[in-house]
XYZ file of C-alpha atoms in Angstrom:
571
model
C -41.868 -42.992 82.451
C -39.789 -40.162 82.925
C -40.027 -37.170 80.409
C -36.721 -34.602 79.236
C -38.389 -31.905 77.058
C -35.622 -29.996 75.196
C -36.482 -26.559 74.023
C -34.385 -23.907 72.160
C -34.307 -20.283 72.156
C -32.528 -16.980 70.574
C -32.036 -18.829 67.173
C -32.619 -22.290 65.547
C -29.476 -24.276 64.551
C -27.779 -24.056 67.941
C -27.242 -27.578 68.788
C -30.859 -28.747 70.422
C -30.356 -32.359 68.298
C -27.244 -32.579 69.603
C -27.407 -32.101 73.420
C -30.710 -33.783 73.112
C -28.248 -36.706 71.700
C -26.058 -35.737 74.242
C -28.255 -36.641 77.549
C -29.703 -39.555 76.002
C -26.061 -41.281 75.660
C -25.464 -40.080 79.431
C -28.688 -41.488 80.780
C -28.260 -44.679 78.468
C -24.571 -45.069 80.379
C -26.274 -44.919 83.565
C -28.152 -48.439 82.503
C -31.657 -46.709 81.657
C -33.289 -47.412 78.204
C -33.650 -43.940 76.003
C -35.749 -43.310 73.052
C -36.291 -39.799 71.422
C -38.903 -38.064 69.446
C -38.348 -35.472 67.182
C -40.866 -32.583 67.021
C -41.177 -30.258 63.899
C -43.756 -27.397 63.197
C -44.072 -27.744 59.279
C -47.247 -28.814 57.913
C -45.678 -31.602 55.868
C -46.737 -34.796 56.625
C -42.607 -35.626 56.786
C -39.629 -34.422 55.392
C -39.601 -36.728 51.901
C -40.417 -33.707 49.630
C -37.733 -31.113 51.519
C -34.923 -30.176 49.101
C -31.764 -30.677 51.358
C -31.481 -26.792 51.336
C -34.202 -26.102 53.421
C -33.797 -28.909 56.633
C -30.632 -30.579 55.660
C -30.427 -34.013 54.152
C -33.523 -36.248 54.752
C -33.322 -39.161 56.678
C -34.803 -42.739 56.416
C -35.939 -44.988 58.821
C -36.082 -48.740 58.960
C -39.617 -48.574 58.729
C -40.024 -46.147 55.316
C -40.059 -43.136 57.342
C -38.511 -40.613 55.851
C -37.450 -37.745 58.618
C -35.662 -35.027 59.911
C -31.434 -35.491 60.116
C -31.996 -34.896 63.801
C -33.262 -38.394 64.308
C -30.181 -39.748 62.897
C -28.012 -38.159 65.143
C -30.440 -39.727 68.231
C -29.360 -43.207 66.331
C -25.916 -42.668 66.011
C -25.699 -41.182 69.607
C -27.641 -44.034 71.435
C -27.481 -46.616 68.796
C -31.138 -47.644 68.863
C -33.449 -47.593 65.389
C -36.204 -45.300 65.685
C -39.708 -45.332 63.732
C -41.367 -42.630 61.233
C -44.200 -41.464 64.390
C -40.699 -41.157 66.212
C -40.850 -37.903 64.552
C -43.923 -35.662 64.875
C -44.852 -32.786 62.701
C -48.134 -30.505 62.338
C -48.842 -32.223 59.120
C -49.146 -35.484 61.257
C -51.141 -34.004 63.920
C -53.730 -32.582 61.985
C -54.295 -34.795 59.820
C -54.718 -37.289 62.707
C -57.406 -35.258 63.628
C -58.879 -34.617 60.999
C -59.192 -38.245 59.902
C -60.973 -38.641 63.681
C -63.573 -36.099 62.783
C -64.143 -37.439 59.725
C -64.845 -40.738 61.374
C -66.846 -39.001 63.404
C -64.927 -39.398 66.959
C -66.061 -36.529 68.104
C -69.002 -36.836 68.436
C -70.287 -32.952 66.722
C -68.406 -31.136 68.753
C -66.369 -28.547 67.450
C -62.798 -29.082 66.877
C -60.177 -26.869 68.139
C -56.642 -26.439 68.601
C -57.236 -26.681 72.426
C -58.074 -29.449 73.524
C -58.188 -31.514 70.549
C -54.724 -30.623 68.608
C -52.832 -30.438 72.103
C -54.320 -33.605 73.403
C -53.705 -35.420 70.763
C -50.051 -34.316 70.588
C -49.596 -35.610 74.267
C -51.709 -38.865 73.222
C -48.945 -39.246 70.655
C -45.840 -38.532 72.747
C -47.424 -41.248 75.436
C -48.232 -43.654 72.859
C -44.905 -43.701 70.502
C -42.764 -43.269 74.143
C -43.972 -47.222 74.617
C -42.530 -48.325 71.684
C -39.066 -50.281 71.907
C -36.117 -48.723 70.081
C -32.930 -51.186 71.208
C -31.914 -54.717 70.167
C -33.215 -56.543 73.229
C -36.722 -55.134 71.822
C -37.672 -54.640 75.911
C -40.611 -52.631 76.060
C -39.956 -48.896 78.041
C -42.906 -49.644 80.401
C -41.143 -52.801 81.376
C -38.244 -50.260 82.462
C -40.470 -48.204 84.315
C -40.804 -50.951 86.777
C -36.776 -52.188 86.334
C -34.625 -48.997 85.654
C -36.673 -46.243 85.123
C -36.354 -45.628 81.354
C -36.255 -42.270 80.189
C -38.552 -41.200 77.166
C -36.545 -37.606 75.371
C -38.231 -35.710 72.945
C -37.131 -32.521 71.518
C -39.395 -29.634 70.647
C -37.897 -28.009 67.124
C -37.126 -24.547 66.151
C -37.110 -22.014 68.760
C -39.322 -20.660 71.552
C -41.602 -17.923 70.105
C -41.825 -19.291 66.746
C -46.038 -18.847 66.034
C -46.452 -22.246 64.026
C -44.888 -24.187 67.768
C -47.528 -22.519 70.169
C -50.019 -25.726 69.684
C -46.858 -27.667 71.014
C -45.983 -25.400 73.703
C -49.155 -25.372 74.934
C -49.581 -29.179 74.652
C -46.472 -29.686 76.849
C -47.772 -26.832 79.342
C -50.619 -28.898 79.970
C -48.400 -32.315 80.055
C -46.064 -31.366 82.472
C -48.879 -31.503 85.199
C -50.279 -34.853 83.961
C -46.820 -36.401 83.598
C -46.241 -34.834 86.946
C -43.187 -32.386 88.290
C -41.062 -35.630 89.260
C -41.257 -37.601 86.078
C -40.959 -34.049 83.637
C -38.166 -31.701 83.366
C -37.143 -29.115 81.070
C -33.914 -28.225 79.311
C -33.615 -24.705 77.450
C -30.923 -24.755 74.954
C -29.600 -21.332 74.224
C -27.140 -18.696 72.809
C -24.588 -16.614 74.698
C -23.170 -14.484 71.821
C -19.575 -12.281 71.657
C -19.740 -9.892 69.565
C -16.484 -8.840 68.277
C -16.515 -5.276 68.914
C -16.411 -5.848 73.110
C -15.454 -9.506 73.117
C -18.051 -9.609 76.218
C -19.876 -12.310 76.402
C -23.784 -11.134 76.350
C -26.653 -12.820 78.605
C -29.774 -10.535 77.628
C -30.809 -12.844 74.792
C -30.812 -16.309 77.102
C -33.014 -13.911 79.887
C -35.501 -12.741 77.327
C -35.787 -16.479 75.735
C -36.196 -17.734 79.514
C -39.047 -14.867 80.482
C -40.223 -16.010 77.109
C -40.646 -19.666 78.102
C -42.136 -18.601 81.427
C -44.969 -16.686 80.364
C -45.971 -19.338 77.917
C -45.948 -21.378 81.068
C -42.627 -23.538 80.993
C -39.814 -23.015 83.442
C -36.560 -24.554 82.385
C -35.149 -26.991 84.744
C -31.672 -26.754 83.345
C -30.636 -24.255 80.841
C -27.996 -24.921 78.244
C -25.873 -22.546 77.198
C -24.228 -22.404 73.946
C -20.778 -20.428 73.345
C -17.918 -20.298 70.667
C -15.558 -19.879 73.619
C -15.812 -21.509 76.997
C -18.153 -19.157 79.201
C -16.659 -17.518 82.437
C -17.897 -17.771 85.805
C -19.216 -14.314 86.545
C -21.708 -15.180 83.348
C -22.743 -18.235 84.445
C -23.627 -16.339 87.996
C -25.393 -13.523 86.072
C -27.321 -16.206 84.223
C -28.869 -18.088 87.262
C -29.265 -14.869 89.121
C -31.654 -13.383 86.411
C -33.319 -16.649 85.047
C -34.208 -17.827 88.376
C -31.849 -21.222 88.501
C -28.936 -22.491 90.794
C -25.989 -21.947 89.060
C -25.537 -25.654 88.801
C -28.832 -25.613 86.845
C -26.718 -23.593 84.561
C -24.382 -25.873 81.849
C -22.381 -24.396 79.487
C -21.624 -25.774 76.192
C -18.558 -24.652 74.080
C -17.493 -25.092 70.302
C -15.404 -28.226 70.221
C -13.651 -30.007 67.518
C -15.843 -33.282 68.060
C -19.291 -33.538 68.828
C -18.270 -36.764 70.348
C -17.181 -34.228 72.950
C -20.379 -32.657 73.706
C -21.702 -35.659 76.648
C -18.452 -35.414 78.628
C -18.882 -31.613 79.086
C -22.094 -32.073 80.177
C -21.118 -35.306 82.616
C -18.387 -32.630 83.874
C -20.838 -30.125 85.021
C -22.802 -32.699 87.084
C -25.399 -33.425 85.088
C -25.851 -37.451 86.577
C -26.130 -36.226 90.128
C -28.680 -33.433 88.612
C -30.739 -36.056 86.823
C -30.634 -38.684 89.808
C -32.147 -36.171 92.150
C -34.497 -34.166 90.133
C -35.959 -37.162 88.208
C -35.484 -39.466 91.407
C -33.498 -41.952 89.134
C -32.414 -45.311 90.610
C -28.809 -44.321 89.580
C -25.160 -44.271 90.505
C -23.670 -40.430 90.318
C -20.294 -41.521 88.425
C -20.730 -43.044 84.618
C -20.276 -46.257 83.170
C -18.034 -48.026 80.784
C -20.097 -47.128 78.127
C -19.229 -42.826 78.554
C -16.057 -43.711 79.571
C -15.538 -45.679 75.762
C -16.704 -41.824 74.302
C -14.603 -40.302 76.229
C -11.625 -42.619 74.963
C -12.755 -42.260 70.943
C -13.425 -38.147 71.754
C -9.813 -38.052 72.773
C -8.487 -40.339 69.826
C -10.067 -38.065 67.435
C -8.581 -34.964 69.092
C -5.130 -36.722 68.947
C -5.119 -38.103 64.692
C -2.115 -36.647 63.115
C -2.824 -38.874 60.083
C -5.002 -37.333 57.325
C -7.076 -39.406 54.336
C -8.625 -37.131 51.862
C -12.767 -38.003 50.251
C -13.503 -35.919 47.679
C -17.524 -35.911 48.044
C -18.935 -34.688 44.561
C -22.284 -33.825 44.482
C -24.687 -30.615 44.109
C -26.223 -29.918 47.441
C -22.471 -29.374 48.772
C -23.483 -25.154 49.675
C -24.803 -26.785 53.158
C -23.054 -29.404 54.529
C -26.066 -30.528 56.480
C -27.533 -31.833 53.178
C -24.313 -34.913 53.492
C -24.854 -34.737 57.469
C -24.908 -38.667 57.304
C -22.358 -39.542 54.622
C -20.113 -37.261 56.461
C -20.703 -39.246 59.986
C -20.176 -42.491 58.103
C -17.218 -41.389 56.440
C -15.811 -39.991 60.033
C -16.769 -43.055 61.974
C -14.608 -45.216 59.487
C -12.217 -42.469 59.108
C -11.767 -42.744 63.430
C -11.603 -46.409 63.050
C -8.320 -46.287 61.215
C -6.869 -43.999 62.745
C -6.688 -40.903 60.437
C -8.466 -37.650 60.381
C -11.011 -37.260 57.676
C -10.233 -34.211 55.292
C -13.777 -33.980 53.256
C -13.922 -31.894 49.681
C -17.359 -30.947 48.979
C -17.245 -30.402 44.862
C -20.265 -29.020 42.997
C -20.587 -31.360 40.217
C -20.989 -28.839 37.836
C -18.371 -27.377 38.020
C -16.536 -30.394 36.599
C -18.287 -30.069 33.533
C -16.855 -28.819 30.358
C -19.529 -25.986 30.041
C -18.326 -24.944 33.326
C -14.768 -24.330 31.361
C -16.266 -21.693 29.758
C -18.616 -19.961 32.759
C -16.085 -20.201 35.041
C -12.565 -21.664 34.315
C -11.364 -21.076 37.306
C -13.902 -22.566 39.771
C -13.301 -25.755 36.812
C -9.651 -25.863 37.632
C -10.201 -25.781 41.308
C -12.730 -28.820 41.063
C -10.409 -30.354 39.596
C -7.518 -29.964 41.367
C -9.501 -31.276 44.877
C -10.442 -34.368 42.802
C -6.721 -34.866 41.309
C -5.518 -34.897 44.703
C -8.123 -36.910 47.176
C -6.833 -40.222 47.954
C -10.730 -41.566 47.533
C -13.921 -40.118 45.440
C -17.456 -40.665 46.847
C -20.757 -40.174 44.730
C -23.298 -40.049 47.331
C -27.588 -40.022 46.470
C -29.674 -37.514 44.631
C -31.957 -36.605 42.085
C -32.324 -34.536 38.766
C -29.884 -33.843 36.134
C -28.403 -30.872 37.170
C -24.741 -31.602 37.746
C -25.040 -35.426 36.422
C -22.308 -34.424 33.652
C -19.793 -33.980 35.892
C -20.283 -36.912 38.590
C -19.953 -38.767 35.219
C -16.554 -37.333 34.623
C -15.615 -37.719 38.085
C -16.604 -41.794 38.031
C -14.572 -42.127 34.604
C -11.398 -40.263 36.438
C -12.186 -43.226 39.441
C -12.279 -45.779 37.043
C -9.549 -45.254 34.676
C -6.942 -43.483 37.159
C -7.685 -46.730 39.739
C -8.870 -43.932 42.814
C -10.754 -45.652 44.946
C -14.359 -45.372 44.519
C -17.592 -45.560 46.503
C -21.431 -44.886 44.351
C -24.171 -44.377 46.852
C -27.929 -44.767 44.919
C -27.237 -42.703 42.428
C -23.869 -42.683 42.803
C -23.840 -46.327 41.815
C -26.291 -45.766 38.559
C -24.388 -43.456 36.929
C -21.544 -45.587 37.538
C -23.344 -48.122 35.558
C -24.045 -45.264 32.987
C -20.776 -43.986 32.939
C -19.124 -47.855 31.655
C -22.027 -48.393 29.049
C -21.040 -45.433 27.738
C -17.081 -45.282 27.879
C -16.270 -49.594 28.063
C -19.381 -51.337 26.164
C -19.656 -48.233 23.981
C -23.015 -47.325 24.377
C -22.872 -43.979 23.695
C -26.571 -42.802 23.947
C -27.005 -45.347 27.711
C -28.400 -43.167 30.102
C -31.061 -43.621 33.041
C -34.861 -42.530 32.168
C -34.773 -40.133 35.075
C -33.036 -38.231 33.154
C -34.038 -38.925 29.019
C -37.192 -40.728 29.305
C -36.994 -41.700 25.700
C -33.300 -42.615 25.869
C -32.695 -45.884 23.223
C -30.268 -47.497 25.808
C -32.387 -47.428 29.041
C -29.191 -48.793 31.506
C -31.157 -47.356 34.626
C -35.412 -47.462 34.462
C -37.935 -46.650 36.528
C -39.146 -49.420 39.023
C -42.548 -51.181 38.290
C -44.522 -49.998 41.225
C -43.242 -46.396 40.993
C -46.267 -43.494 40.716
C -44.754 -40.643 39.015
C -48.132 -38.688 39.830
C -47.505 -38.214 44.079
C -44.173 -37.025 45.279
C -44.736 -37.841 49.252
C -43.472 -41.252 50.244
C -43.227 -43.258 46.686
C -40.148 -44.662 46.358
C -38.516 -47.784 47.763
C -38.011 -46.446 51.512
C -36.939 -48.442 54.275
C -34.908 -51.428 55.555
C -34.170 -54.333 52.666
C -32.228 -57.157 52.095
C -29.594 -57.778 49.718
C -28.344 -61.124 48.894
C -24.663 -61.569 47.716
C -25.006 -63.772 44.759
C -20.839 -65.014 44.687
C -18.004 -65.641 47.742
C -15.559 -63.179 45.685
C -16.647 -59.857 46.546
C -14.607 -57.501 48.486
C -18.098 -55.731 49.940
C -19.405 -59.712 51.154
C -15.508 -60.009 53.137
C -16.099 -56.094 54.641
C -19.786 -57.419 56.023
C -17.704 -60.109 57.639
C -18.944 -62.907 55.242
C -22.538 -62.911 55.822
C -24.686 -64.757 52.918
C -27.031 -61.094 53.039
C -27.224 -57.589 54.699
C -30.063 -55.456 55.686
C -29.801 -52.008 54.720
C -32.136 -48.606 54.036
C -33.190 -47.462 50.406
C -34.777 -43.980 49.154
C -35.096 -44.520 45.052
C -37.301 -44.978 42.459
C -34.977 -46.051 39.773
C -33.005 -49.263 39.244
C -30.350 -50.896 36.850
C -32.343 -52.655 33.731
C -31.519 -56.352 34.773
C -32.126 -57.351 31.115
C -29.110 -55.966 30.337
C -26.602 -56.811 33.359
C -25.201 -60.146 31.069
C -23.316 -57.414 29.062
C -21.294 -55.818 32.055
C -20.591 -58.348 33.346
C -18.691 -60.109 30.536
C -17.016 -56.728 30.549
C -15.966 -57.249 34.158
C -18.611 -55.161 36.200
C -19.753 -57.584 38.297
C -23.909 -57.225 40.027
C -22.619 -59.203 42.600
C -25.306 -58.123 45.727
C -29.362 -59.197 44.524
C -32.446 -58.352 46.027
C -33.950 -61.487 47.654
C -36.104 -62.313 44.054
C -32.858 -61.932 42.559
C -34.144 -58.913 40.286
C -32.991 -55.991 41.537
C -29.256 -54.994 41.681
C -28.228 -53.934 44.728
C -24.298 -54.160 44.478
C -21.307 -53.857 41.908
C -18.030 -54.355 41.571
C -15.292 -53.515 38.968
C -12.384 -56.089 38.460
C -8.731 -54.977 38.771
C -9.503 -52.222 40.537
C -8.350 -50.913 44.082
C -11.758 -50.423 44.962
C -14.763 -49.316 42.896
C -17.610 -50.070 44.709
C -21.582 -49.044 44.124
C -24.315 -49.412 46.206
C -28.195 -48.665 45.546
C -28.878 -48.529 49.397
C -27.912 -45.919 51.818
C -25.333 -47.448 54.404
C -24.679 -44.443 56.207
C -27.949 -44.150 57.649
C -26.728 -47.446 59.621
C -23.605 -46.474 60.362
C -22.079 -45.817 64.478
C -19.302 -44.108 65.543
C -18.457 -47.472 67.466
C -19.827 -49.663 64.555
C -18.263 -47.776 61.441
C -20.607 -48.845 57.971
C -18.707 -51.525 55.838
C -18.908 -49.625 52.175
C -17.443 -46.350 53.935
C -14.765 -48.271 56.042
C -13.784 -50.218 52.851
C -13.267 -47.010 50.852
C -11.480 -45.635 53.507
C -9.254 -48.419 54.060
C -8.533 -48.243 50.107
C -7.902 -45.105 49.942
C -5.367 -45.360 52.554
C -3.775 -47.891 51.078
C -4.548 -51.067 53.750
C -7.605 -52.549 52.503
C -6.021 -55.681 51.566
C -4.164 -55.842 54.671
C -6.854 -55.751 56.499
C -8.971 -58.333 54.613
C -5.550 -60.381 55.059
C -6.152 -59.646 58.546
C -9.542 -61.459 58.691
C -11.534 -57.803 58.692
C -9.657 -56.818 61.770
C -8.516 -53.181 62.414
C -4.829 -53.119 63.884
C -4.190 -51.759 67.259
């Protein structure tokens, strides 16, 4: 087992998740089997509880886990499915501990940070590094003996951060019982340019490198991260006082795709690096596989076509908190062709109080969502801002814009044509008026409304298509039932699905007891399309998620021709 620990220093938010991402699609093109772990310093047992403004949207697993976006981007990039211990935090840790000296495993000795919090990090890194993440469902260990498979884990935040030093110090001690030629060390960090010299400046990588060092790390590679492309003399000045060749040195520039990201580092030599340092049974040029990113990173560079989503929700300060409804929207977006122009609208400022507050941040809502070509609800919770993704589903519905509800996004849909088609003007979900006399959306039997953490429906389900004439059924490619992730604890009252449906909203996706609705469909529309699962978490840049693709392809104006087509893109 070979181990890539990825490190960060300067500031957080430079990129780790994504070169991390990065080397595990290279490796995986070189025919070794990659999985990734994800470590975070927080306390919280995992990131269920997080409001998207403080870590970005949360992620789910197939397994329930509920976890940082980072993880997703190791799925999209290597297009494996990862587990919930895939991503470790201090929460985890100690509570693993804990429970151990409760059960008395320790026999009365006192319990420290070191050795008992370090060791059991490194028991937990060797233990989750044997679990397989691919299709094939080959076991890593089995690799060690075939193809060497690489286990990468990234360490979060930055070097220097207090709450990380039990982590530090566990991979200290690891790197000399993994051994030097199975464990290597990449430092991600910041070159800055400050405007007033336009100099590129390398005293903040040297100080986060001496950093590193005296806490007893010593980068193999460091990464360096740029808005503009980084001249020679700094990459010389950079090995020169951090110790390195200056091929150890890779820089990293902003590009326009992130799909980008592993050819620049397959440019700078980072195969023959890995081969040699790692001793991996590897050829030094890449396979078909980097070659087919290379080919989609240039297609996306070259789109002259544009599709407009307007995405209305509340979190929309911080794009991070849509990080995966934006990739899914991309990936479909790349798949026809077009470049994906994305409107983030606050929901409230579609409402009519927001007329008053602010009349012009209301007009300007409403201009992006007069002119996208498609509208997109996406998940949440709470009421704030439910108003005005109700006034953005009517404007869907009655002006025939394509549509796509995600979770909630699909509820209030249901909400939304109680209230404006079967005239049910008090229908509203008990999320949001518990007492409400037209309960269209209720709570789920087995939800506790007493603990937050881990609750709700969470993980991978299946939904059964209950009739051959659905539009969603044709974009799965005619399967009789999909598997998809859920985070909710509310559902459409099936007592009273009869009535929409004689109205023409059709439930026409089940759970497998034929209760729960997972799916729905308006008649003589375009496309208006709702969805209580979250398909972007599944979604590839190679393997584009159905519900997205289809509301692209509406929006765009070729969905039928493509289900004409048999579901098959044109060249």
């Amino acid at each position: 087992m070979k181990y890539i620990l990825v490190t960060g220093g300067v500031i957080s938010g430079i990129g780790k998740g994504i070169i991390a991402s990065s080397i595990g699609t290279i490796l995986k093109s070189c025919g070794l089997r990659v999985t990734a772990i994800k470590i975070d310093p927080y306390i919280n047992i995992d990131a269920g509880t997080f409001s998207p403004y403080e870590h970005g949207e949360v992620f789910v697993l197939n397994d329930g886990g509920e976890v940082d976006l980072d993880l997703g981007n190791y799925e999209r990039f290597l297009d494996i499915n990862l587990y919930k211990d895939n991503n470790i935090t201090t929460g985890k840790i100690y509570q693993h501990v804990i429970n151990k000296e409760r059960h008395g495993d320790y026999l009365g000795k006192t319990v420290q940070v070191v050795p008992h919090i370090t060791d059991a990090v490194q028991e937990w890194v060797m233990n989750q590094a044997k679990v397989p993440v691919d299709d094939d469902r080959k076991e890593p260990q089995i690799c060690v003996i075939e193809a060497n498979p690489n286990f990468l884990f990234q360490l979060g935040g930055t070097i220097g951060d207090i709450e990380g030093m039990p982590f530090v110090e566990a991979f200290r001690q690891f790197q000399f019982k993994a051994r030097r030629e199975n464990f290597c060390n990449i430092h991600v960090s910041l070159v800055p340019q400050p405007n007033a010299t336009g100099e590129q400046k390398t005293k903040p990588t040297q100080n986060s490198v001496r950093a590193l060092r005296g806490l007893g790390l010593s980068p193999d590679l460091i990464v360096c991260r740029s808005a503009k492309p980084i001249e020679m003399a700094v990459k010389e000045k950079i090995s020169m006082f951090c110790h390195v060749e200056p091929e150890q040195v890779i820089f990293i520039h902003d590009v326009s795709s992130t799909y980008r990201v592993p050819i620049l580092l397959e440019e700078q030599g980072i195969i023959k690096y890995f081969k040699q340092r790692l001793n991996l049974p590897i050829d030094d040029q890449p396979s078909d596989l980097l070659m087919k990113w290379k080919k989609m990173a240039d297609r996306y560079e070259r789109l002259l076509k544009v599709c407009s989503i307007a995405l209305v929700g509340k979190y929309t300060k911080l794009s991070d908190c849509y990080a995966s409804v934006f990739k899914a929207l991309e990936h479909s977006a790349l798949a026809i062709n077009h470049k994906l122009d994305l409107m983030y609208i606050d929901s409230t400022e579609l409402e009519r109080s927001a007329e008053v507050e602010n009349s012009v941040k209301y007009h300007q809502a409403w201009h992006k969502l007069c002119k996208a070509d498609g509208i997109l609800v996406p998940g949440g919770f709470g009421i704030r801002g439910t108003e005005g993704k109700l006034q953005a589903i009517s404007w869907a519905r009655t002006k025939k814009k394509p549509f796509l509800g995600v979770c909630l996004g699909m509820q209030l849909a249901v909400v939304e044509f109680a209230r404006n088609c079967l005239n049910w003007k008090d229908a509203n979900s008990t999320e949001f008026d518990p007492d409400t006399k037209t309960p269209v959306v209720i709570d789920m039997p087995e939800h506790n409304p007493g603990d937050m953490g881990g609750t709700m429906r969470l993980g991978r389900r299946r939904t059964v298509f209950k009739t051959e004439n659905s539009v969603l059924k044709k974009l799965y490619g005619d399967e009789m039932f999909v598997e998809e992730r859920h985070r909710h604890r509310y559902e459409v009252n099936p007592e009273l699905t009869h009535c929409f449906e004689e109205k023409g909203l059709k439930f026409v996706g089940h759970d497998t007891e034929g209760n729960r609705m997972e799916i729905i469909e308006l008649e003589n529309h375009p496309y208006f399309v709702g969805v209580q699962f979250h398909p972007e978490f599944s979604s590839r840049p190679m393997k584009p998620s159905p519900p997205y693709l289809g509301l692209l392809l509406a929006a765009t104006g070729t969905l039928n021709a493509y289900l004409q087509r048999g579901c098959k893109l044109s060249p």
